CSV table of C-alpha atoms in Angstrom, one decimal:
chain,number,residue,atom,x,y,z
A,30,MET,CA,-4.8,-21.5,-13.7
A,31,SER,CA,-3.7,-23.2,-11.0
A,32,SER,CA,-1.4,-22.0,-8.6
A,33,PRO,CA,1.7,-24.2,-8.1
A,34,ALA,CA,3.9,-24.1,-4.4
A,35,ARG,CA,5.9,-20.9,-6.2
A,36,ILE,CA,5.0,-18.3,-8.4
A,37,ARG,CA,7.4,-19.3,-11.1
A,38,VAL,CA,8.5,-15.5,-12.8
A,39,GLY,CA,9.8,-14.8,-16.8
A,40,VAL,CA,11.5,-11.7,-17.2
A,41,VAL,CA,11.3,-9.6,-20.3
A,42,GLY,CA,14.1,-7.7,-20.6
A,43,ALA,CA,16.3,-9.9,-18.4
A,44,SER,CA,19.6,-8.5,-20.5
A,45,VAL,CA,23.0,-8.6,-16.9
A,46,ARG,CA,23.4,-5.1,-17.5
A,47,SER,CA,19.4,-3.8,-16.8
A,48,TRP,CA,16.6,-1.9,-14.7
A,49,ALA,CA,15.8,-5.9,-14.2
A,50,ALA,CA,19.0,-7.3,-13.1
A,51,ALA,CA,19.7,-3.4,-10.8
A,52,ALA,CA,16.7,-4.3,-8.9
A,53,HIS,CA,14.2,-6.9,-10.3
A,54,LEU,CA,16.3,-10.3,-9.4
A,55,PRO,CA,18.6,-9.3,-7.1
A,56,ALA,CA,14.7,-9.4,-5.1
A,57,LEU,CA,13.2,-12.2,-6.4
A,58,ALA,CA,16.8,-14.0,-5.5
A,59,HIS,CA,15.2,-13.2,-1.8
A,60,LEU,CA,11.5,-14.5,-2.5
A,61,ASP,CA,10.8,-18.1,-0.7
A,62,ASP,CA,7.6,-17.4,-2.9
A,63,PHE,CA,9.3,-16.8,-6.5
A,64,GLU,CA,11.3,-18.5,-8.5
A,65,VAL,CA,12.7,-17.4,-12.3
A,66,THR,CA,12.1,-19.6,-14.2
A,67,ALA,CA,12.6,-18.2,-18.1
A,68,VAL,CA,14.0,-14.5,-19.4
A,69,ALA,CA,14.1,-12.8,-23.0
A,70,THR,CA,16.0,-10.5,-24.2
A,71,THR,CA,16.9,-9.3,-28.1
A,72,ARG,CA,19.1,-11.7,-28.7
A,73,ALA,CA,20.0,-15.6,-27.8
A,74,ALA,CA,23.6,-14.8,-26.5
A,75,SER,CA,22.3,-12.0,-24.3
A,76,ALA,CA,19.8,-14.8,-23.5
A,77,GLU,CA,22.0,-17.3,-22.6
A,78,ARG,CA,24.5,-14.9,-20.1
A,79,ALA,CA,21.4,-13.7,-18.3
A,80,ALA,CA,19.9,-17.2,-18.0
A,81,ALA,CA,23.3,-19.1,-16.8
A,82,ALA,CA,23.3,-15.6,-14.5
A,83,PHE,CA,20.1,-15.2,-12.4
A,84,GLY,CA,19.5,-19.5,-12.7
A,85,ALA,CA,16.4,-20.0,-15.1
A,86,ARG,CA,16.0,-23.0,-17.3
A,87,HIS,CA,14.9,-21.1,-20.0
A,88,ALA,CA,15.8,-18.3,-22.5
A,89,PHE,CA,14.0,-16.8,-25.5
A,90,THR,CA,14.3,-14.1,-28.3
A,91,SER,CA,11.0,-13.3,-27.9
A,92,ALA,CA,8.7,-12.1,-24.9
A,93,THR,CA,5.8,-14.7,-26.8
A,94,GLU,CA,7.5,-17.6,-26.4
A,95,LEU,CA,7.7,-16.9,-22.5
A,96,ALA,CA,4.7,-16.2,-21.9
A,97,ASN,CA,3.8,-19.7,-23.9
A,98,HIS,CA,5.0,-20.9,-21.5
A,99,PRO,CA,3.5,-23.7,-19.5
A,100,GLN,CA,6.5,-23.2,-16.6
A,101,VAL,CA,5.7,-19.5,-16.2
A,102,ASP,CA,3.0,-18.0,-13.9
A,103,LEU,CA,4.0,-14.3,-14.1
A,104,VAL,CA,5.5,-12.9,-16.7
A,105,VAL,CA,7.5,-9.6,-15.8
A,106,VAL,CA,8.2,-6.5,-18.6
A,107,SER,CA,11.1,-4.5,-18.0
A,108,VAL,CA,12.1,-3.1,-21.2
A,109,ARG,CA,12.0,0.3,-23.0
A,110,ALA,CA,8.7,1.4,-22.4
A,111,PRO,CA,7.5,2.0,-26.2
A,112,GLY,CA,7.3,-3.0,-25.9
A,113,HIS,CA,5.5,-2.5,-23.1
A,114,ALA,CA,2.2,-3.7,-25.0
A,115,ASP,CA,4.1,-5.5,-27.1
A,116,ALA,CA,5.0,-7.9,-24.2
A,117,ILE,CA,2.3,-7.6,-22.4
A,118,ARG,CA,-0.7,-8.6,-24.2
A,119,PRO,CA,1.0,-12.4,-25.0
A,120,ALA,CA,1.3,-12.8,-21.4
A,121,LEU,CA,-2.8,-12.9,-21.1
A,122,LYS,CA,-3.6,-13.5,-24.0
A,123,ALA,CA,-2.0,-17.0,-22.5
A,124,GLY,CA,-3.4,-16.5,-19.1
A,125,LYS,CA,-0.4,-15.0,-17.0
A,126,HIS,CA,-0.2,-12.9,-14.6
A,127,VAL,CA,1.9,-9.6,-15.2
A,128,LEU,CA,3.6,-6.5,-13.3
A,129,SER,CA,4.2,-4.1,-16.4
A,130,GLU,CA,7.0,-1.8,-15.2
A,131,TRP,CA,6.1,1.8,-14.9
A,132,PRO,CA,5.1,4.1,-17.2
A,133,LEU,CA,2.1,1.1,-18.3
A,134,GLY,CA,2.0,2.2,-22.3
A,135,VAL,CA,3.3,5.2,-23.9
A,136,ASP,CA,0.9,7.5,-23.4
A,137,LEU,CA,-3.1,7.6,-21.9
A,138,THR,CA,-4.4,6.0,-24.7
A,139,GLU,CA,-2.2,2.9,-24.8
A,140,ALA,CA,-2.1,2.3,-21.3
A,141,THR,CA,-6.5,2.4,-20.9
A,142,GLU,CA,-6.5,0.1,-23.8
A,143,LEU,CA,-4.2,-2.2,-22.0
A,144,ALA,CA,-6.3,-1.9,-18.9
A,145,ALA,CA,-9.2,-3.0,-19.7
A,146,GLU,CA,-7.3,-6.0,-22.2
A,147,ALA,CA,-5.9,-6.9,-18.3
A,148,GLU,CA,-9.2,-6.2,-16.5
A,149,ALA,CA,-11.4,-9.0,-20.0
A,150,ALA,CA,-8.5,-11.1,-19.2
A,151,GLY,CA,-9.0,-11.5,-15.3
A,152,MET,CA,-5.1,-12.1,-14.7
A,153,VAL,CA,-3.9,-10.4,-11.7
A,154,HIS,CA,-1.8,-7.1,-13.1
A,155,ALA,CA,0.7,-5.2,-11.8
A,156,VAL,CA,3.2,-1.8,-12.2
A,157,GLY,CA,6.3,-0.8,-10.7
A,158,LEU,CA,5.6,2.8,-9.2
A,159,GLN,CA,7.8,1.9,-6.1
A,160,ALA,CA,6.2,4.5,-3.7
A,161,PHE,CA,3.1,2.3,-2.5
A,162,HIS,CA,5.7,-0.5,-2.1
A,163,SER,CA,7.8,1.7,0.7
A,164,PRO,CA,7.9,1.0,4.1
A,165,SER,CA,8.5,4.7,4.8
A,166,ALA,CA,5.5,5.9,2.4
A,167,ARG,CA,3.5,4.0,4.8
A,168,PHE,CA,5.2,5.3,7.7
A,169,VAL,CA,4.0,9.0,6.9
A,170,ARG,CA,0.8,8.1,5.7
A,171,ASP,CA,-0.1,6.5,9.2
A,172,LEU,CA,1.4,9.3,10.6
A,173,LEU,CA,-0.9,11.5,8.7
A,174,ALA,CA,-3.8,9.4,9.4
A,175,GLY,CA,-2.8,9.4,12.9
A,176,GLY,CA,-3.1,13.3,13.0
A,177,ARG,CA,0.0,14.1,14.0
A,178,VAL,CA,-0.1,17.0,11.7
A,179,GLY,CA,-3.0,17.3,12.5
A,180,ARG,CA,-5.2,18.8,9.2
A,181,VAL,CA,-3.4,18.8,6.4
A,182,ASP,CA,-3.1,22.4,4.8
A,183,ALA,CA,-0.1,21.9,2.3
A,184,VAL,CA,1.8,19.8,0.4
A,185,SER,CA,5.1,19.7,-1.3
A,186,LEU,CA,7.2,17.5,-3.2
A,187,VAL,CA,10.9,18.9,-4.8
A,188,ALA,CA,12.9,16.9,-6.7
A,189,ALA,CA,16.0,16.1,-8.9
A,190,GLY,CA,15.0,14.0,-12.3
A,191,ASP,CA,19.0,13.6,-13.0
A,192,PRO,CA,19.9,12.0,-15.9
A,193,LEU,CA,16.7,12.8,-17.9
A,194,GLY,CA,16.2,16.7,-18.4
A,195,GLY,CA,19.3,18.3,-19.3
A,196,SER,CA,21.2,19.7,-21.4
A,197,ARG,CA,23.8,16.3,-21.6
A,198,ILE,CA,22.2,12.6,-22.2
A,199,PRO,CA,24.1,9.0,-20.6
A,200,GLN,CA,25.0,6.6,-24.2
A,201,GLY,CA,21.9,4.5,-22.6
A,202,LEU,CA,18.6,7.1,-22.3
A,203,VAL,CA,19.9,8.7,-26.4
A,204,TRP,CA,16.9,7.1,-27.0
A,205,GLY,CA,14.7,8.3,-24.3
A,206,ALA,CA,15.6,11.9,-26.4
A,207,ASP,CA,12.3,11.3,-28.3
A,208,ALA,CA,9.1,12.9,-26.3
A,209,ALA,CA,7.4,9.5,-27.6
A,210,ALA,CA,9.2,6.7,-26.4
A,211,GLY,CA,7.8,7.7,-22.3
A,212,ASN,CA,11.6,8.1,-21.4
A,213,THR,CA,10.9,11.5,-19.8
A,214,VAL,CA,11.6,13.6,-16.8
A,215,LEU,CA,7.5,14.5,-16.7
A,216,THR,CA,6.3,10.2,-18.3
A,217,ILE,CA,9.2,8.9,-15.7
A,218,MET,CA,10.3,11.2,-13.2
A,219,ALA,CA,7.0,13.3,-12.0
A,220,GLY,CA,4.9,10.3,-12.1
A,221,HIS,CA,6.8,8.4,-9.6
A,222,ALA,CA,7.1,11.0,-7.2
A,223,LEU,CA,2.8,12.0,-7.6
A,224,ALA,CA,2.8,8.4,-6.8
A,225,ALA,CA,4.2,9.2,-3.6
A,226,VAL,CA,2.5,12.3,-3.5
A,227,GLU,CA,-1.3,10.7,-3.1
A,228,TYR,CA,-0.7,8.1,-1.7
A,229,VAL,CA,0.5,9.9,1.2
A,230,THR,CA,-1.2,12.3,1.7
A,231,GLY,CA,-3.9,12.2,-0.6
A,232,GLU,CA,-5.4,12.3,-4.9
A,233,PHE,CA,-5.4,15.4,-6.6
A,234,VAL,CA,-8.4,16.8,-7.6
A,235,ASP,CA,-7.3,19.8,-10.1
A,236,LEU,CA,-3.4,20.9,-11.3
A,237,ALA,CA,-2.3,23.7,-13.1
A,238,ALA,CA,1.5,23.1,-14.9
A,239,GLN,CA,3.9,23.8,-17.4
A,240,VAL,CA,6.6,21.6,-18.3
A,241,THR,CA,9.1,23.6,-20.0
A,242,HIS,CA,11.8,23.1,-22.8
A,243,ARG,CA,14.8,23.9,-23.4
A,244,ASP,CA,17.0,21.6,-25.4
A,245,ASP,CA,16.5,21.1,-28.9
A,246,GLU,CA,19.6,19.6,-29.1
A,247,VAL,CA,21.4,17.6,-26.3
A,248,ALA,CA,24.9,15.9,-26.4
A,249,VAL,CA,25.7,13.2,-25.8
A,250,ILE,CA,28.3,12.1,-22.4
A,251,GLU,CA,30.9,9.9,-23.8
A,252,THR,CA,30.6,11.2,-27.0
A,253,GLY,CA,30.0,14.6,-27.4
A,254,GLU,CA,28.1,14.2,-30.1
A,255,ARG,CA,24.6,16.8,-30.3
A,256,ILE,CA,21.3,14.5,-31.2
A,257,ARG,CA,17.5,16.4,-31.8
A,258,ASN,CA,15.7,16.6,-28.6
A,259,THR,CA,12.2,16.5,-28.0
A,260,ALA,CA,11.0,16.0,-24.2
A,261,PRO,CA,10.8,17.5,-21.9
A,262,SER,CA,13.9,19.7,-19.4
A,263,GLN,CA,11.4,20.8,-16.4
A,264,VAL,CA,8.4,20.0,-14.2
A,265,ALA,CA,5.9,22.1,-11.5
A,266,LEU,CA,2.2,22.1,-11.1
A,267,ILE,CA,0.7,22.8,-8.2
A,268,GLY,CA,-3.2,21.3,-7.5
A,269,ARG,CA,-5.8,20.8,-4.7
A,270,LEU,CA,-5.8,18.0,-2.9
A,271,ALA,CA,-9.1,15.9,-1.4
A,272,GLY,CA,-8.7,17.0,1.2
A,273,GLY,CA,-8.6,20.3,0.6
A,274,ALA,CA,-4.6,21.2,1.3
A,275,LEU,CA,-2.8,22.5,-1.3
A,276,GLY,CA,-0.5,20.2,-3.2
A,277,ALA,CA,2.9,20.6,-5.8
A,278,VAL,CA,5.5,18.8,-7.0
A,279,THR,CA,8.7,20.3,-9.1
A,280,ILE,CA,10.9,17.7,-10.8
A,281,GLN,CA,15.0,19.7,-11.8
A,282,GLY,CA,15.9,17.4,-15.0
A,283,GLY,CA,19.4,17.3,-15.0
A,284,SER,CA,22.5,15.7,-16.7
A,285,GLY,CA,24.0,14.0,-13.4
A,286,PRO,CA,23.9,11.0,-12.6
A,287,GLY,CA,21.7,10.3,-10.6
A,288,PRO,CA,19.6,12.0,-8.1
A,289,ASP,CA,21.0,14.4,-5.5
A,290,SER,CA,18.5,14.4,-3.1
A,291,PHE,CA,14.3,15.1,-2.7
A,292,THR,CA,12.1,17.4,0.2
A,293,LEU,CA,9.0,16.7,1.2
A,294,ARG,CA,7.1,19.3,3.1
A,295,ILE,CA,4.0,18.6,4.5
A,296,ALA,CA,2.4,21.3,7.0
A,297,GLY,CA,-0.4,21.1,9.1
A,298,THR,CA,-2.8,23.2,11.6
A,299,ASP,CA,-0.8,21.4,14.6
A,300,GLY,CA,3.3,20.9,13.0
A,301,THR,CA,4.9,19.4,10.2
A,302,LEU,CA,6.7,16.5,8.9
A,303,THR,CA,10.2,17.6,7.2
A,304,ILE,CA,10.9,14.3,4.1
A,305,THR,CA,14.8,14.0,2.8
A,306,PRO,CA,16.5,10.8,1.9
A,307,ASP,CA,18.7,8.8,4.2
A,308,ASP,CA,20.7,8.0,0.0
A,309,PRO,CA,21.1,11.2,-1.1
A,310,GLY,CA,21.0,9.5,-4.5
A,311,HIS,CA,17.7,7.2,-4.5
A,312,TYR,CA,14.7,9.0,-5.9
A,313,PRO,CA,11.4,9.3,-3.4
A,314,GLY,CA,10.1,5.8,-4.2
A,315,TRP,CA,13.3,3.9,-3.0
A,316,ALA,CA,14.6,5.7,-0.9
A,317,THR,CA,14.5,5.6,2.6
A,318,TRP,CA,13.3,7.9,4.2
A,319,ARG,CA,14.7,10.4,7.3
A,320,VAL,CA,11.1,11.9,9.1
A,321,ARG,CA,11.7,15.0,11.9
A,322,ALA,CA,8.4,16.1,13.1
A,323,THR,CA,8.1,20.0,13.4
A,324,GLY,CA,5.6,20.6,16.3
A,325,ALA,CA,3.4,24.0,16.7
A,326,ASP,CA,5.3,25.2,19.5
A,327,GLY,CA,8.7,24.5,17.6
A,328,THR,CA,9.9,21.6,19.1
A,329,VAL,CA,11.7,19.1,16.7
A,330,THR,CA,11.5,15.4,16.6
A,331,ASP,CA,12.9,12.7,14.3
A,332,LEU,CA,10.8,10.0,13.4
A,333,PRO,CA,13.0,6.3,12.6
A,334,LEU,CA,11.1,3.7,11.3
A,335,PRO,CA,9.5,1.3,13.5
A,336,ASP,CA,10.7,-2.5,13.0
A,337,ARG,CA,6.8,-3.5,12.4
A,338,TYR,CA,6.9,-1.3,8.6
A,339,ARG,CA,9.8,-3.0,7.8
A,340,THR,CA,8.5,-6.4,5.8
A,341,LEU,CA,11.6,-8.2,3.5
A,342,PRO,CA,13.2,-11.2,4.1
A,343,PRO,CA,17.0,-10.8,5.7
A,344,GLY,CA,18.9,-10.6,2.0
A,345,VAL,CA,16.6,-7.9,0.1
A,346,PRO,CA,19.2,-5.7,-1.1
A,347,ALA,CA,18.2,-1.9,0.7
A,348,GLY,CA,17.9,0.8,-2.8
A,349,PRO,CA,16.0,-0.3,-5.9
A,350,ALA,CA,15.2,-3.7,-5.1
A,351,ALA,CA,13.9,-3.0,-2.1
A,352,ASN,CA,10.4,-1.6,-2.4
A,353,VAL,CA,10.7,-4.0,-5.5
A,354,ALA,CA,11.0,-7.5,-3.1
A,355,ALA,CA,7.9,-5.9,-2.0
A,356,GLY,CA,6.0,-4.8,-4.7
A,357,TYR,CA,6.5,-9.3,-5.7
A,358,GLN,CA,4.6,-9.5,-2.0
A,359,GLU,CA,1.4,-7.9,-2.8
A,360,ILE,CA,1.5,-9.8,-6.1
A,361,ALA,CA,2.1,-12.6,-4.3
A,362,ARG,CA,-1.0,-12.0,-1.4
A,363,ALA,CA,-2.9,-10.6,-4.6
A,364,ILE,CA,-2.3,-14.5,-6.2
A,365,ALA,CA,-3.3,-16.4,-3.5
A,366,GLU,CA,-6.4,-14.4,-2.3
A,367,GLY,CA,-7.5,-14.2,-5.8
A,368,ARG,CA,-7.7,-10.2,-5.7
A,369,PRO,CA,-6.6,-7.5,-7.7
A,370,ALA,CA,-2.5,-6.5,-6.9
A,371,ARG,CA,-2.1,-2.5,-5.8
A,372,PRO,CA,-1.4,0.0,-8.0
A,373,SER,CA,-2.2,-2.3,-10.8
A,374,PHE,CA,-3.3,-0.9,-13.9
A,375,THR,CA,-6.1,0.5,-13.5
A,376,THR,CA,-3.4,2.7,-11.0
A,377,ALA,CA,-1.5,3.4,-13.2
A,378,VAL,CA,-3.6,4.4,-15.6
A,379,ARG,CA,-4.5,7.4,-13.1
A,380,TYR,CA,-1.3,8.6,-13.3
A,381,HIS,CA,-1.0,8.8,-17.2
A,382,ARG,CA,-4.1,10.6,-16.7
A,383,LEU,CA,-2.6,13.0,-14.1
A,384,LEU,CA,0.3,13.5,-16.8
A,385,ALA,CA,-1.7,13.9,-20.1
A,386,ALA,CA,-3.5,16.9,-17.4
A,387,ALA,CA,-0.1,18.6,-16.6
A,388,ALA,CA,1.0,18.7,-20.3
A,389,GLU,CA,-2.8,19.9,-20.8
A,390,SER,CA,-2.3,22.3,-18.8
A,391,SER,CA,1.3,23.3,-19.9
A,392,ARG,CA,-0.5,23.7,-23.2
A,393,THR,CA,-3.1,25.7,-22.9
A,394,GLY,CA,-2.6,27.3,-19.7
A,395,ALA,CA,-5.7,26.7,-18.1
A,396,ARG,CA,-6.0,24.0,-14.8
A,397,GLN,CA,-7.3,20.3,-15.0
A,398,PRO,CA,-10.2,18.6,-13.9
A,399,VAL,CA,-8.7,15.7,-13.0
A,400,ALA,CA,-11.6,11.5,-12.1
């Protein structure tokens, strides 16, 4: 497929109150390499409203129709996880590049199948793990590679998982009370958190985990109705990283409207980095990080993000849209250079595998190797 001057984007799941509207479309609006040409939702009226709101020429009620349209080069899949495969496969069949939100599939099996199909199609495929495009994460990774704390010996992340995992749930997330839907504190929050930790410090080679289920029923916040719940509540895992350091990740589920902070601590032979968000209401993959270094002599230094890590054009909103926009920049480079994007569907399979290992470890009580 020849590449046009601008990459023409079709967004599946682009209703005016959606993750796509909050992050993807504001990001695309400020990127000269892209043009939103089509949107799709489940109803004609909402599709037309979205097209009008976001300046798209075409509105569809079918992901297949959108993928087959000649004015779409890149299909963005921003629907609930159980609908990812049904939107991704028509796009690959039509010879279109694909960006899928995380998680790639509802489980490891489906994600592995989708990654294999994407590789066979020969198109650029990417997954929305925002930490891979975080300027703050790149900065901290470079600090570690440059020996700022010496040999890394221990890494720990404690992060809030709200609004998932608590005893109450918003009406809009009721569908995620079924663990099979793939929208849980384990699949969503722990998946993103593991991506952030591994991007900065290296990969887990084994892990042990506890995944707890506290509430067989949860209350719908808006109505008080009690509904059946099979989703996990809390996640804690520990394991060895490739360089020999001990890694620990704890995701605390809750009923708040969003996270209230996180702390990432990286301890080495020559000092420690302590990382918290500039804005407590953001998850690790979205946030601008506040980095504080403590030297071996106890000296404490704040390390602001250098300007060279800021690559976005003016106008991109802070928050979720910023790192999503950086992800689109990576996709544009991958298409232009004829190479895989990072993170790709293949990358996503790794994180599905990590989560499957965590679930298995919790079930059996045994430490699990991670290929």
